Amino acid sequence: MRKVVIPIGPQHPALKEPESFSVTLSGERIMAFSARLGYNHRGIEKACEERTYLQDVYLIERICGICSHTHSTCFVQAVEEIAGLQVPKRALYIRSIIGELERIHSHLLWLGVAGHEVGFDTLLMYTWRDREVVMDILAELTGNRVNYGINLIGGVKRDLEKQHITDILKSVDILEERTKYYIQVCKEESTLIQRLSGVGVLSHNDALSLGAVGPTARASDVARDTRADDPYAAYDELDFKIVTDDHNDVYGRTLVRLGELMESYRLIRTAIKNLPEGLISVKAPRKIPVGEAFSRYEAPRGEDVHYVKSNGTDKPERVKVRAPTLANVQTVAKMLEDGQLADLPIVIAAIDPCFSCTDRLISVNSSKSETLGSMKWEDLRLYGIEWHRSKGMDFSAINKKLAERL
Amino acid sequence: MIRPGKMLVQVLQSLFKKSATSQYPFKKSEMPAHYRGKINFHPELCIGCKMCERDCPSNAIKIVKVGDKKFEAQFDLAKCIYCAQCVDSCIKKALESTKEFELAVLDKNKLKVTFCADVKKDTDK
Ligand code: SF4
Ligand code: SF4
């Protein structure tokens, strides 16, 4: 059968974020898949170099709208390490509690999105209704539903009060009840099991060799979780257990995330029970001494990595961010190999991608392999038109028609 | 038991329950106590140290001297990210977060807010 190459994105009604995929099809079968990043680059790393550490915490927090606490914690951990700050125990516990609440909201969101992608919108409606419980509690604790702004270099900004603790425990009880129900649904609903089983298979060895992280790796039975491998915040005292599954497919990824929800509830309860008394922050210097640090954090989507280099001033010399999606995006091509076109949305959604967090700058090399240097906007436009034409996408006829009509 | 329609019972039960969505904007939403909404400025407390201006991550606040020990604050609500860093940076507690969150307007100029120090009272004296 003749092979057809279909470009999906960067602007596509089915994509939530601008990203370009190219799928080679033979009939309905996917022969090859490739993803191209670079459509949503925001230059945050560079912008960090022009702001003070204090301002960077807020900027870094806005890398992701879902794992905002992830990025800010990962960043402050690195800065605290360079400055040699001893963060109070209570602050570390609060960071863990907020981190787990964030994971709950992210995983519930994912469950809904996954339901939507396979046409099970009932699941979307119910999980997102229940997600409001955790969003409300986060707003109460931190002052906002997303971008909590609770981290500070040297600790946290807000303390947990008695009322908060009762409210958290109450919400966790409600959510645990609901999650048990969703686990039951996912284990017994035959349509869901049949739709997700055997879809997007990533074998244990492939997961290892492609360097998958987070639930994507854990669903291929790779016991890899930063909370256990390199405990940060209060995780070394919380008796954390890694949740894995050996289904190797999208169904396994669903079960891992549901299992992690249950683990998160347990962690929050333990953290609240052992919550130490004392200060919630230590004073951090405005100027951070010369040094560099590397910090890891288990985001809901996998391991997040930050690197910070300081030069003795109040602004960092270099900040480097690697969001979990960058580690996982390569696995999608493997998962889709020989798969069906109809499985594409759910397989991409199953790594829980966050493309704007992961985006990189792409420098364009000419065929003579010398860099083009800087380009004017108009030149870039023409270059784009030419590039698409060379791929067989010529819009000049349509453009002409449109221009005539206007 | 593995069978289809697992959520059916719950869906049918929901028919007889109150809807989960709220009736906003007909019913006002109440924000939690420490919500980080629009910033309020108390000119009488400000000493013009400009720490808020220095720490603001998005250049949204400007403190201007308008008279002897009188300062006014100019806010650009479109730039403000409501992080409340200025509130934390102010040692005189001249700034505070309010619960106000309905800040969308059709006229961009309305997003520039100035909290005036009461200059008139000063000259009256
Ligand atoms: S930090 Fe407070 S006292 Fe200082 S200028 Fe700002 S509002 Fe005024
Ligand atoms: S809330 Fe944040 S962004 Fe807004 S004025 Fe204060 S410091 Fe600046």
Coordinates of C-alpha atoms and ligand atoms in Angstrom, one line a residue:
Chain A
M1 CA 0.0 0.0 0.0
R2 CA 1.2 3.5 -0.7
K3 CA 2.6 5.4 2.2
V4 CA 1.1 8.7 3.2
V5 CA 2.8 11.3 5.4
I6 CA 0.4 13.4 7.4
P7 CA 1.5 16.5 9.3
I8 CA -0.3 17.1 12.5
G9 CA 0.1 20.5 14.0
P10 CA 1.7 22.8 15.0
Q11 CA -1.8 24.4 14.8
H12 CA -4.4 21.6 14.9
P13 CA -7.8 21.5 16.4
A14 CA -7.1 18.3 18.3
L15 CA -3.9 19.5 19.9
K16 CA -4.0 21.4 23.1
E17 CA -0.6 22.9 22.6
P18 CA 1.3 23.9 19.5
E19 CA 3.6 21.0 18.5
S20 CA 4.3 19.4 15.2
F21 CA 4.0 15.7 14.5
S22 CA 4.6 13.9 11.3
V23 CA 3.0 10.5 10.9
T24 CA 3.8 8.1 8.1
L25 CA 0.8 5.9 7.4
S26 CA 0.1 2.8 5.3
G27 CA -3.6 2.7 5.3
E28 CA -4.6 3.1 9.0
R29 CA -1.3 1.7 10.2
I30 CA 1.4 4.0 11.6
M31 CA 4.8 3.2 10.0
A32 CA 6.8 6.1 11.5
F33 CA 6.2 8.9 13.9
S34 CA 8.3 11.9 14.6
A35 CA 7.8 15.0 16.9
R36 CA 9.3 18.3 16.4
L37 CA 9.6 20.7 19.3
G38 CA 10.2 24.4 19.2
Y39 CA 6.8 26.1 18.6
N40 CA 6.3 27.3 22.1
H41 CA 9.6 28.5 23.3
R42 CA 9.4 31.2 25.9
G43 CA 13.0 31.9 26.7
I44 CA 12.4 31.5 30.5
E45 CA 15.9 30.2 31.1
K46 CA 17.5 33.3 29.6
A47 CA 15.0 35.6 31.3
C48 CA 16.0 34.1 34.7
E49 CA 19.5 35.5 34.2
E50 CA 18.1 39.0 34.1
R51 CA 16.1 38.8 37.3
T52 CA 17.0 38.3 40.9
Y53 CA 16.7 34.9 42.6
L54 CA 13.7 36.1 44.4
Q55 CA 11.9 37.1 41.2
D56 CA 13.0 34.0 39.5
V57 CA 11.1 31.8 41.9
Y58 CA 7.9 33.3 40.5
L59 CA 9.0 33.1 36.9
I60 CA 10.1 29.5 37.3
E61 CA 6.8 28.7 38.9
R62 CA 5.1 29.7 35.7
I63 CA 6.9 27.2 33.5
C64 CA 4.0 24.9 34.0
G65 CA 0.4 25.7 34.8
I66 CA 0.0 22.3 36.5
C67 CA 3.3 21.4 38.1
S68 CA 4.0 24.9 39.2
H69 CA 5.1 23.8 42.7
T70 CA 7.4 21.2 41.1
H71 CA 9.4 23.7 39.2
S72 CA 9.6 26.3 42.0
T73 CA 10.6 23.6 44.6
C74 CA 13.2 22.2 42.2
F75 CA 14.7 25.6 41.7
V76 CA 14.8 26.8 45.3
Q77 CA 16.4 23.4 46.3
A78 CA 19.2 24.1 43.9
V79 CA 19.7 27.7 45.2
E80 CA 19.5 26.6 48.8
E81 CA 22.2 24.0 48.2
I82 CA 24.5 26.7 46.7
A83 CA 23.8 29.1 49.6
G84 CA 24.2 26.3 52.1
L85 CA 20.9 27.0 53.8
Q86 CA 19.4 24.7 56.4
V87 CA 15.7 24.7 55.6
P88 CA 13.6 24.0 58.6
K89 CA 11.9 20.6 58.9
R90 CA 8.4 22.1 59.0
A91 CA 9.0 23.9 55.7
L92 CA 10.1 20.6 54.1
Y93 CA 7.0 18.9 55.3
I94 CA 4.8 21.7 54.0
R95 CA 6.5 21.4 50.6
S96 CA 5.8 17.7 50.5
I97 CA 2.2 18.2 51.4
I98 CA 1.6 20.8 48.7
G99 CA 3.6 18.7 46.2
E100 CA 1.4 15.7 46.9
L101 CA -1.8 17.8 46.6
E102 CA -0.5 19.0 43.3
R103 CA 0.1 15.5 42.2
I104 CA -3.5 14.6 43.1
H105 CA -4.8 17.5 41.0
S106 CA -2.6 16.6 38.1
H107 CA -3.4 12.9 38.1
L108 CA -7.2 13.5 38.4
L109 CA -6.9 16.0 35.5
W110 CA -5.0 13.3 33.5
L111 CA -7.6 10.7 34.2
G112 CA -10.3 13.0 32.8
V113 CA -8.3 13.9 29.7
A114 CA -7.5 10.2 29.1
G115 CA -11.3 9.4 29.4
H116 CA -12.0 12.2 26.9
E117 CA -9.4 11.0 24.4
V118 CA -11.0 7.5 24.3
G119 CA -14.6 8.9 24.2
F120 CA -15.4 8.1 27.8
D121 CA -16.5 11.6 28.6
T122 CA -18.5 10.5 31.7
L123 CA -15.1 9.8 33.3
L124 CA -13.9 13.3 32.4
M125 CA -17.0 15.0 33.9
Y126 CA -16.8 13.1 37.2
T127 CA -13.0 13.3 37.8
W128 CA -13.0 17.0 37.0
R129 CA -15.8 17.6 39.4
D130 CA -13.9 15.8 42.1
R131 CA -10.7 17.6 41.2
E132 CA -12.4 20.8 42.4
V133 CA -12.1 19.5 46.0
V134 CA -8.3 19.5 45.8
M135 CA -8.2 22.8 43.9
D136 CA -10.3 24.5 46.6
I137 CA -8.0 23.2 49.3
L138 CA -4.9 24.4 47.5
A139 CA -6.5 27.9 47.1
E140 CA -7.2 27.9 50.8
L141 CA -3.7 26.9 51.8
T142 CA -1.8 29.0 49.4
G143 CA -4.1 31.8 48.2
N144 CA -4.5 30.5 44.6
R145 CA -5.7 27.5 42.7
V146 CA -2.6 27.3 40.6
N147 CA 0.8 29.0 40.9
Y148 CA 0.8 28.6 44.6
G149 CA 3.6 31.0 45.3
I150 CA 4.3 29.2 48.6
N151 CA 8.0 28.6 48.1
L152 CA 10.7 30.9 49.2
I153 CA 14.4 30.5 49.1
G154 CA 15.0 29.2 52.6
G155 CA 11.6 27.7 53.3
V156 CA 7.9 28.4 52.6
K157 CA 5.8 31.5 52.9
R158 CA 2.7 30.3 54.6
D159 CA 2.2 28.0 57.6
L160 CA -0.4 25.3 58.0
E161 CA -3.0 26.3 60.6
K162 CA -5.2 24.0 62.6
Q163 CA -8.2 24.7 60.4
H164 CA -6.1 23.9 57.3
I165 CA -5.1 20.5 58.7
T166 CA -8.7 19.6 59.4
D167 CA -9.7 20.7 55.9
I168 CA -6.9 18.8 54.2
L169 CA -7.8 15.6 56.1
K170 CA -11.5 16.0 55.2
S171 CA -10.7 16.5 51.5
V172 CA -8.3 13.6 51.4
D173 CA -11.1 11.4 52.9
I174 CA -13.5 12.5 50.2
L175 CA -11.0 12.0 47.4
E176 CA -9.8 8.7 48.6
E177 CA -13.4 7.4 48.5
R178 CA -13.8 8.7 45.0
T179 CA -10.4 7.3 43.8
K180 CA -11.4 3.9 45.1
Y181 CA -14.5 4.1 43.0
Y182 CA -12.4 5.1 39.9
I183 CA -10.0 2.2 40.5
Q184 CA -13.0 -0.1 40.6
V185 CA -14.3 1.5 37.3
C186 CA -11.0 1.1 35.6
K187 CA -10.6 -2.5 36.7
E188 CA -14.1 -3.5 35.8
E189 CA -15.4 -1.4 33.0
S190 CA -14.9 -3.7 30.0
T191 CA -15.0 -1.0 27.3
L192 CA -12.2 0.9 29.0
I193 CA -10.0 -2.2 29.5
Q194 CA -10.4 -3.2 25.9
R195 CA -9.8 0.3 24.6
L196 CA -6.6 0.8 26.6
S197 CA -5.0 -2.7 26.8
G198 CA -2.3 -3.4 24.3
V199 CA -2.3 0.2 23.1
G200 CA 0.9 2.2 23.1
V201 CA 3.1 -0.7 24.3
L202 CA 6.5 0.2 25.7
S203 CA 8.4 -2.8 26.8
H204 CA 10.5 -2.8 30.0
N205 CA 13.8 -2.7 28.0
D206 CA 12.6 0.1 25.7
A207 CA 11.5 2.1 28.7
L208 CA 15.0 1.7 30.1
S209 CA 16.9 2.4 26.9
L210 CA 14.9 5.4 26.0
G211 CA 15.2 6.9 29.4
A212 CA 11.5 7.1 30.2
V213 CA 10.6 8.7 33.5
G214 CA 7.6 9.0 35.8
P215 CA 4.4 7.0 35.4
T216 CA 5.4 6.2 31.8
A217 CA 8.4 4.3 33.0
R218 CA 6.7 2.8 36.1
A219 CA 3.9 1.3 34.0
S220 CA 6.7 -0.6 32.2
D221 CA 7.8 -2.0 35.5
V222 CA 10.7 0.3 35.9
A223 CA 10.9 1.2 39.6
R224 CA 12.2 4.7 39.1
D225 CA 11.0 7.5 41.3
T226 CA 13.0 10.4 42.6
R227 CA 11.0 10.5 45.8
A228 CA 12.6 7.1 46.6
D229 CA 15.9 7.2 44.6
D230 CA 17.0 10.7 45.8
P231 CA 14.6 11.8 48.5
Y232 CA 14.1 15.6 48.7
A233 CA 11.8 17.7 51.0
A234 CA 10.5 15.3 53.7
Y235 CA 10.2 12.1 51.6
D236 CA 13.0 10.3 53.4
E237 CA 10.8 10.3 56.5
L238 CA 7.5 9.5 54.9
D239 CA 8.1 5.8 54.0
F240 CA 7.3 6.3 50.4
K241 CA 6.6 3.2 48.2
I242 CA 7.0 3.2 44.4
V243 CA 3.9 2.2 42.5
T244 CA 4.7 0.1 39.4
D245 CA 2.7 -2.0 37.0
D246 CA 3.7 -4.5 34.3
H247 CA 1.0 -4.0 31.7
N248 CA 3.5 -1.9 29.7
D249 CA 0.6 -0.1 27.9
V250 CA -1.8 2.8 28.3
Y251 CA -4.0 0.7 30.7
G252 CA -0.9 0.2 32.9
R253 CA -0.2 3.9 32.9
T254 CA -3.8 4.5 34.1
L255 CA -3.4 2.0 36.9
V256 CA -0.1 3.5 38.0
R257 CA -1.6 7.0 38.2
L258 CA -4.5 5.7 40.2
G259 CA -2.2 3.8 42.5
E260 CA -0.1 6.9 43.0
L261 CA -3.2 8.8 44.0
M262 CA -3.8 6.4 46.8
E263 CA -0.1 6.6 47.8
S264 CA -0.4 10.4 47.8
Y265 CA -3.3 10.3 50.3
R266 CA -1.3 8.1 52.5
L267 CA 1.8 10.4 52.3
I268 CA -0.3 13.5 53.1
R269 CA -1.8 11.8 56.2
T270 CA 1.7 10.6 57.3
A271 CA 3.2 14.1 56.8
I272 CA 0.4 15.8 58.7
K273 CA 0.7 13.3 61.5
N274 CA 4.5 13.8 61.8
L275 CA 4.4 17.5 61.0
P276 CA 7.2 19.0 63.2
E277 CA 6.8 22.3 65.1
G278 CA 9.1 25.2 64.5
L279 CA 10.0 27.9 62.0
I280 CA 8.9 27.7 58.4
S281 CA 11.7 29.6 56.8
V282 CA 15.3 30.9 57.4
K283 CA 16.5 34.2 56.0
A284 CA 18.2 33.8 52.7
P285 CA 20.9 36.2 51.5
R286 CA 20.1 38.3 48.4
K287 CA 23.4 37.6 46.9
I288 CA 24.1 33.9 46.4
P289 CA 27.8 32.8 46.7
V290 CA 29.6 31.4 43.7
G291 CA 28.7 27.8 43.0
E292 CA 26.5 25.4 41.1
A293 CA 23.9 22.9 42.0
F294 CA 21.8 20.2 40.3
S295 CA 18.4 19.5 41.7
R296 CA 15.8 16.7 41.1
Y297 CA 12.1 16.5 41.8
E298 CA 9.5 13.9 41.0
A299 CA 6.8 15.9 39.1
P300 CA 3.5 14.2 38.4
R301 CA 4.8 13.5 34.9
G302 CA 8.2 12.2 36.0
E303 CA 11.6 13.5 37.0
D304 CA 12.1 17.2 36.7
V305 CA 15.7 18.5 36.7
H306 CA 17.0 22.0 37.4
Y307 CA 20.6 23.2 37.2
V308 CA 21.6 26.6 38.7
K309 CA 25.0 28.3 38.4
S310 CA 25.6 31.4 40.5
N311 CA 28.3 34.0 40.2
G312 CA 28.2 35.8 43.6
T313 CA 25.6 38.4 42.5
D314 CA 21.9 38.5 43.2
K315 CA 21.2 37.1 39.7
P316 CA 22.0 33.6 38.5
E317 CA 24.6 33.1 35.8
R318 CA 22.7 30.1 34.2
V319 CA 19.5 28.3 34.9
K320 CA 18.7 25.1 33.0
V321 CA 15.4 23.2 33.2
R322 CA 14.6 19.8 31.9
A323 CA 10.9 19.1 32.3
P324 CA 9.8 15.4 32.3
T325 CA 8.1 15.5 28.9
L326 CA 11.5 15.9 27.2
A327 CA 12.6 12.6 28.6
N328 CA 9.3 10.9 27.6
V329 CA 8.6 12.4 24.2
Q330 CA 11.0 10.0 22.5
T331 CA 9.1 7.0 23.8
V332 CA 6.0 8.0 21.9
A333 CA 7.6 7.1 18.6
K334 CA 8.3 3.6 19.9
M335 CA 4.8 3.2 21.4
L336 CA 3.2 4.1 18.1
E337 CA 5.3 1.8 16.0
D338 CA 2.9 -0.4 14.0
G339 CA 0.0 1.1 15.9
Q340 CA -3.4 2.4 14.6
L341 CA -3.9 6.0 13.7
A342 CA -6.9 6.1 16.0
D343 CA -4.7 5.3 18.9
L344 CA -2.5 8.3 18.4
P345 CA -4.3 10.8 20.6
I346 CA -4.5 8.6 23.6
V347 CA -0.9 7.3 23.3
I348 CA 0.4 10.9 23.2
A349 CA -1.9 11.9 26.0
A350 CA -0.8 8.9 28.1
I351 CA 2.7 10.3 28.7
D352 CA 0.8 13.3 30.0
P353 CA 2.8 15.7 27.8
C354 CA 3.4 19.3 28.7
F355 CA 5.0 20.7 25.5
S356 CA 5.4 24.3 26.5
C357 CA 7.3 23.3 29.6
T358 CA 9.6 21.2 27.6
D359 CA 10.2 23.4 24.6
R360 CA 13.6 24.1 23.3
L361 CA 15.1 26.6 21.0
I362 CA 15.9 25.2 17.6
S363 CA 18.7 26.8 15.5
V364 CA 18.2 26.3 11.8
N365 CA 21.2 25.1 9.8
S366 CA 21.3 25.6 6.1
S367 CA 22.0 22.6 3.9
K368 CA 25.6 23.8 3.7
S369 CA 25.6 23.3 7.4
E370 CA 26.5 26.8 8.3
T371 CA 24.2 28.6 10.7
L372 CA 21.9 31.2 9.2
G373 CA 22.5 33.6 12.0
S374 CA 19.6 35.9 12.9
M375 CA 16.7 36.3 10.6
K376 CA 14.2 39.0 10.0
W377 CA 10.6 38.2 10.7
E378 CA 9.7 38.5 7.0
D379 CA 12.6 36.3 5.9
L380 CA 11.5 33.7 8.5
R381 CA 8.0 33.7 7.0
L382 CA 9.3 33.2 3.5
Y383 CA 11.6 30.5 4.8
G384 CA 8.6 28.8 6.4
I385 CA 6.6 28.9 3.2
E386 CA 9.5 27.5 1.2
W387 CA 10.0 24.7 3.8
H388 CA 6.4 23.6 3.6
R389 CA 6.4 23.8 -0.2
S390 CA 9.4 21.5 -0.2
K391 CA 7.4 19.0 1.8
G392 CA 4.6 19.1 -0.7
M393 CA 2.3 21.6 1.1
D394 CA 1.7 24.5 -1.3
F395 CA -0.9 27.0 -0.1
S396 CA -0.2 29.7 -2.8
A397 CA -3.2 28.8 -4.9
I398 CA -5.5 28.9 -1.9
N399 CA -3.9 32.2 -0.7
K400 CA -4.4 33.7 -4.1
K401 CA -8.1 32.7 -4.1
L402 CA -8.5 34.2 -0.6
A403 CA -6.8 37.4 -1.6
E404 CA -9.1 37.7 -4.6
R405 CA -12.2 37.3 -2.5
L406 CA -11.2 39.9 0.0
Chain B
M1 CA -17.3 -8.3 37.6
I2 CA -16.0 -7.1 34.3
R3 CA -18.9 -5.6 32.3
P4 CA -19.7 -2.4 30.4
G5 CA -21.7 0.5 31.8
K6 CA -19.9 0.5 35.2
M7 CA -20.6 4.2 35.8
L8 CA -24.2 4.0 34.8
V9 CA -25.6 3.7 38.3
Q10 CA -23.8 6.8 39.4
V11 CA -24.8 8.8 36.3
L12 CA -28.5 7.9 36.9
Q13 CA -28.2 8.8 40.6
S14 CA -26.8 12.2 39.6
L15 CA -30.0 13.0 37.7
F16 CA -31.6 13.6 41.1
K17 CA -28.8 15.5 42.7
K18 CA -28.1 19.2 42.8
S19 CA -25.8 20.2 40.0
A20 CA -22.1 20.4 40.9
T21 CA -21.4 23.6 39.0
S22 CA -22.0 26.9 40.7
Q23 CA -24.3 29.6 39.3
Y24 CA -21.5 32.2 38.9
P25 CA -21.9 35.1 38.0
F26 CA -25.5 35.1 39.3
K27 CA -24.2 33.8 42.6
K28 CA -21.1 35.4 43.8
S29 CA -18.1 33.2 44.4
E30 CA -16.5 33.6 47.9
M31 CA -12.7 33.4 47.9
P32 CA -10.7 31.8 50.7
A33 CA -9.5 34.1 53.5
H34 CA -5.9 34.4 52.4
Y35 CA -6.7 34.7 48.7
R36 CA -4.1 36.7 46.6
G37 CA -6.3 39.1 44.7
K38 CA -6.0 42.8 43.8
I39 CA -3.4 44.6 45.9
N40 CA -4.5 47.4 48.2
F41 CA -2.3 50.3 49.2
H42 CA -2.4 52.3 52.4
P43 CA -0.6 55.6 51.7
E44 CA -0.5 56.7 55.3
L45 CA 1.8 53.8 56.2
C46 CA 4.2 53.9 53.3
I47 CA 7.7 55.3 53.9
G48 CA 8.8 55.2 50.3
C49 CA 11.5 52.6 50.8
K50 CA 10.6 51.1 47.4
M51 CA 11.3 47.5 48.5
C52 CA 8.1 46.5 46.8
E53 CA 9.1 48.0 43.5
R54 CA 12.5 46.3 43.7
D55 CA 11.1 42.8 44.4
C56 CA 8.1 42.9 42.1
P57 CA 8.8 40.2 39.5
S58 CA 6.8 41.9 36.8
N59 CA 7.4 45.6 37.2
A60 CA 3.8 46.2 38.0
I61 CA 4.2 48.6 40.9
K62 CA 5.7 52.1 41.1
I63 CA 6.0 54.3 44.2
V64 CA 6.1 58.0 43.5
K65 CA 6.8 60.8 45.9
V66 CA 4.1 63.4 45.7
G67 CA 4.8 65.5 48.7
D68 CA 6.6 65.7 52.0
K69 CA 6.5 62.1 53.2
K70 CA 3.6 61.4 50.9
F71 CA 3.8 58.6 48.4
E72 CA 1.4 57.2 45.9
A73 CA 1.4 53.8 44.3
Q74 CA 0.8 53.2 40.7
F75 CA -0.3 49.7 39.8
D76 CA -0.5 48.1 36.4
L77 CA -3.0 45.4 36.9
A78 CA -2.4 43.9 33.5
K79 CA 1.2 43.3 34.4
C80 CA 0.6 42.2 38.0
I81 CA 0.7 38.4 38.5
Y82 CA -0.8 38.6 42.0
C83 CA 2.1 36.8 43.6
A84 CA 1.9 39.1 46.7
Q85 CA 5.6 39.4 46.9
C86 CA 5.2 43.2 47.4
V87 CA 3.0 42.5 50.4
D88 CA 5.7 40.3 51.9
S89 CA 8.5 42.7 51.0
C90 CA 6.8 45.7 52.6
I91 CA 8.1 46.1 56.2
K92 CA 5.5 48.8 57.0
K93 CA 2.5 46.6 56.0
A94 CA 1.4 49.4 53.6
L95 CA 0.3 46.8 51.0
E96 CA -2.2 44.0 51.4
S97 CA -3.9 41.4 49.2
T98 CA -7.6 41.6 48.9
K99 CA -10.2 39.0 47.8
E100 CA -11.1 41.0 44.7
F101 CA -10.6 38.9 41.6
E102 CA -13.0 40.2 39.0
L103 CA -10.6 42.5 37.3
A104 CA -11.4 42.0 33.6
V105 CA -12.3 45.3 31.8
L106 CA -12.9 46.3 28.2
D107 CA -10.9 49.5 28.5
K108 CA -7.2 48.9 28.9
N109 CA -6.6 52.2 30.6
K110 CA -8.7 51.1 33.5
L111 CA -6.0 48.6 34.4
K112 CA -3.7 51.3 35.5
V113 CA -4.7 52.1 39.0
T114 CA -3.2 54.9 41.2
F115 CA -3.7 55.0 44.9
C116 CA -3.3 58.6 45.8
A117 CA -1.9 59.9 49.0
D118 CA -4.3 62.4 50.5
V119 CA -2.4 65.5 49.4
K120 CA -5.4 67.8 49.9
K121 CA -5.7 67.1 53.6
D122 CA -2.0 68.0 53.9
T123 CA -2.4 71.5 52.4
D124 CA -5.6 72.1 54.4
K125 CA -3.6 71.8 57.7
Ligands
SF4_1 S1 7.7 48.5 50.5 FE1 6.0 49.4 51.6 S2 6.8 51.2 52.6 FE2 8.3 50.6 51.1 S3 7.7 51.8 49.3 FE3 6.6 49.9 49.1 S4 4.6 50.2 50.0 FE4 5.9 51.9 50.7
SF4_2 S1 1.4 41.1 43.5 FE1 3.4 40.5 42.7 S2 3.3 41.2 40.5 FE2 1.7 42.3 41.6 S3 2.5 44.2 42.2 FE3 2.9 42.8 43.9 S4 4.9 41.9 43.6 FE4 4.3 42.9 41.7

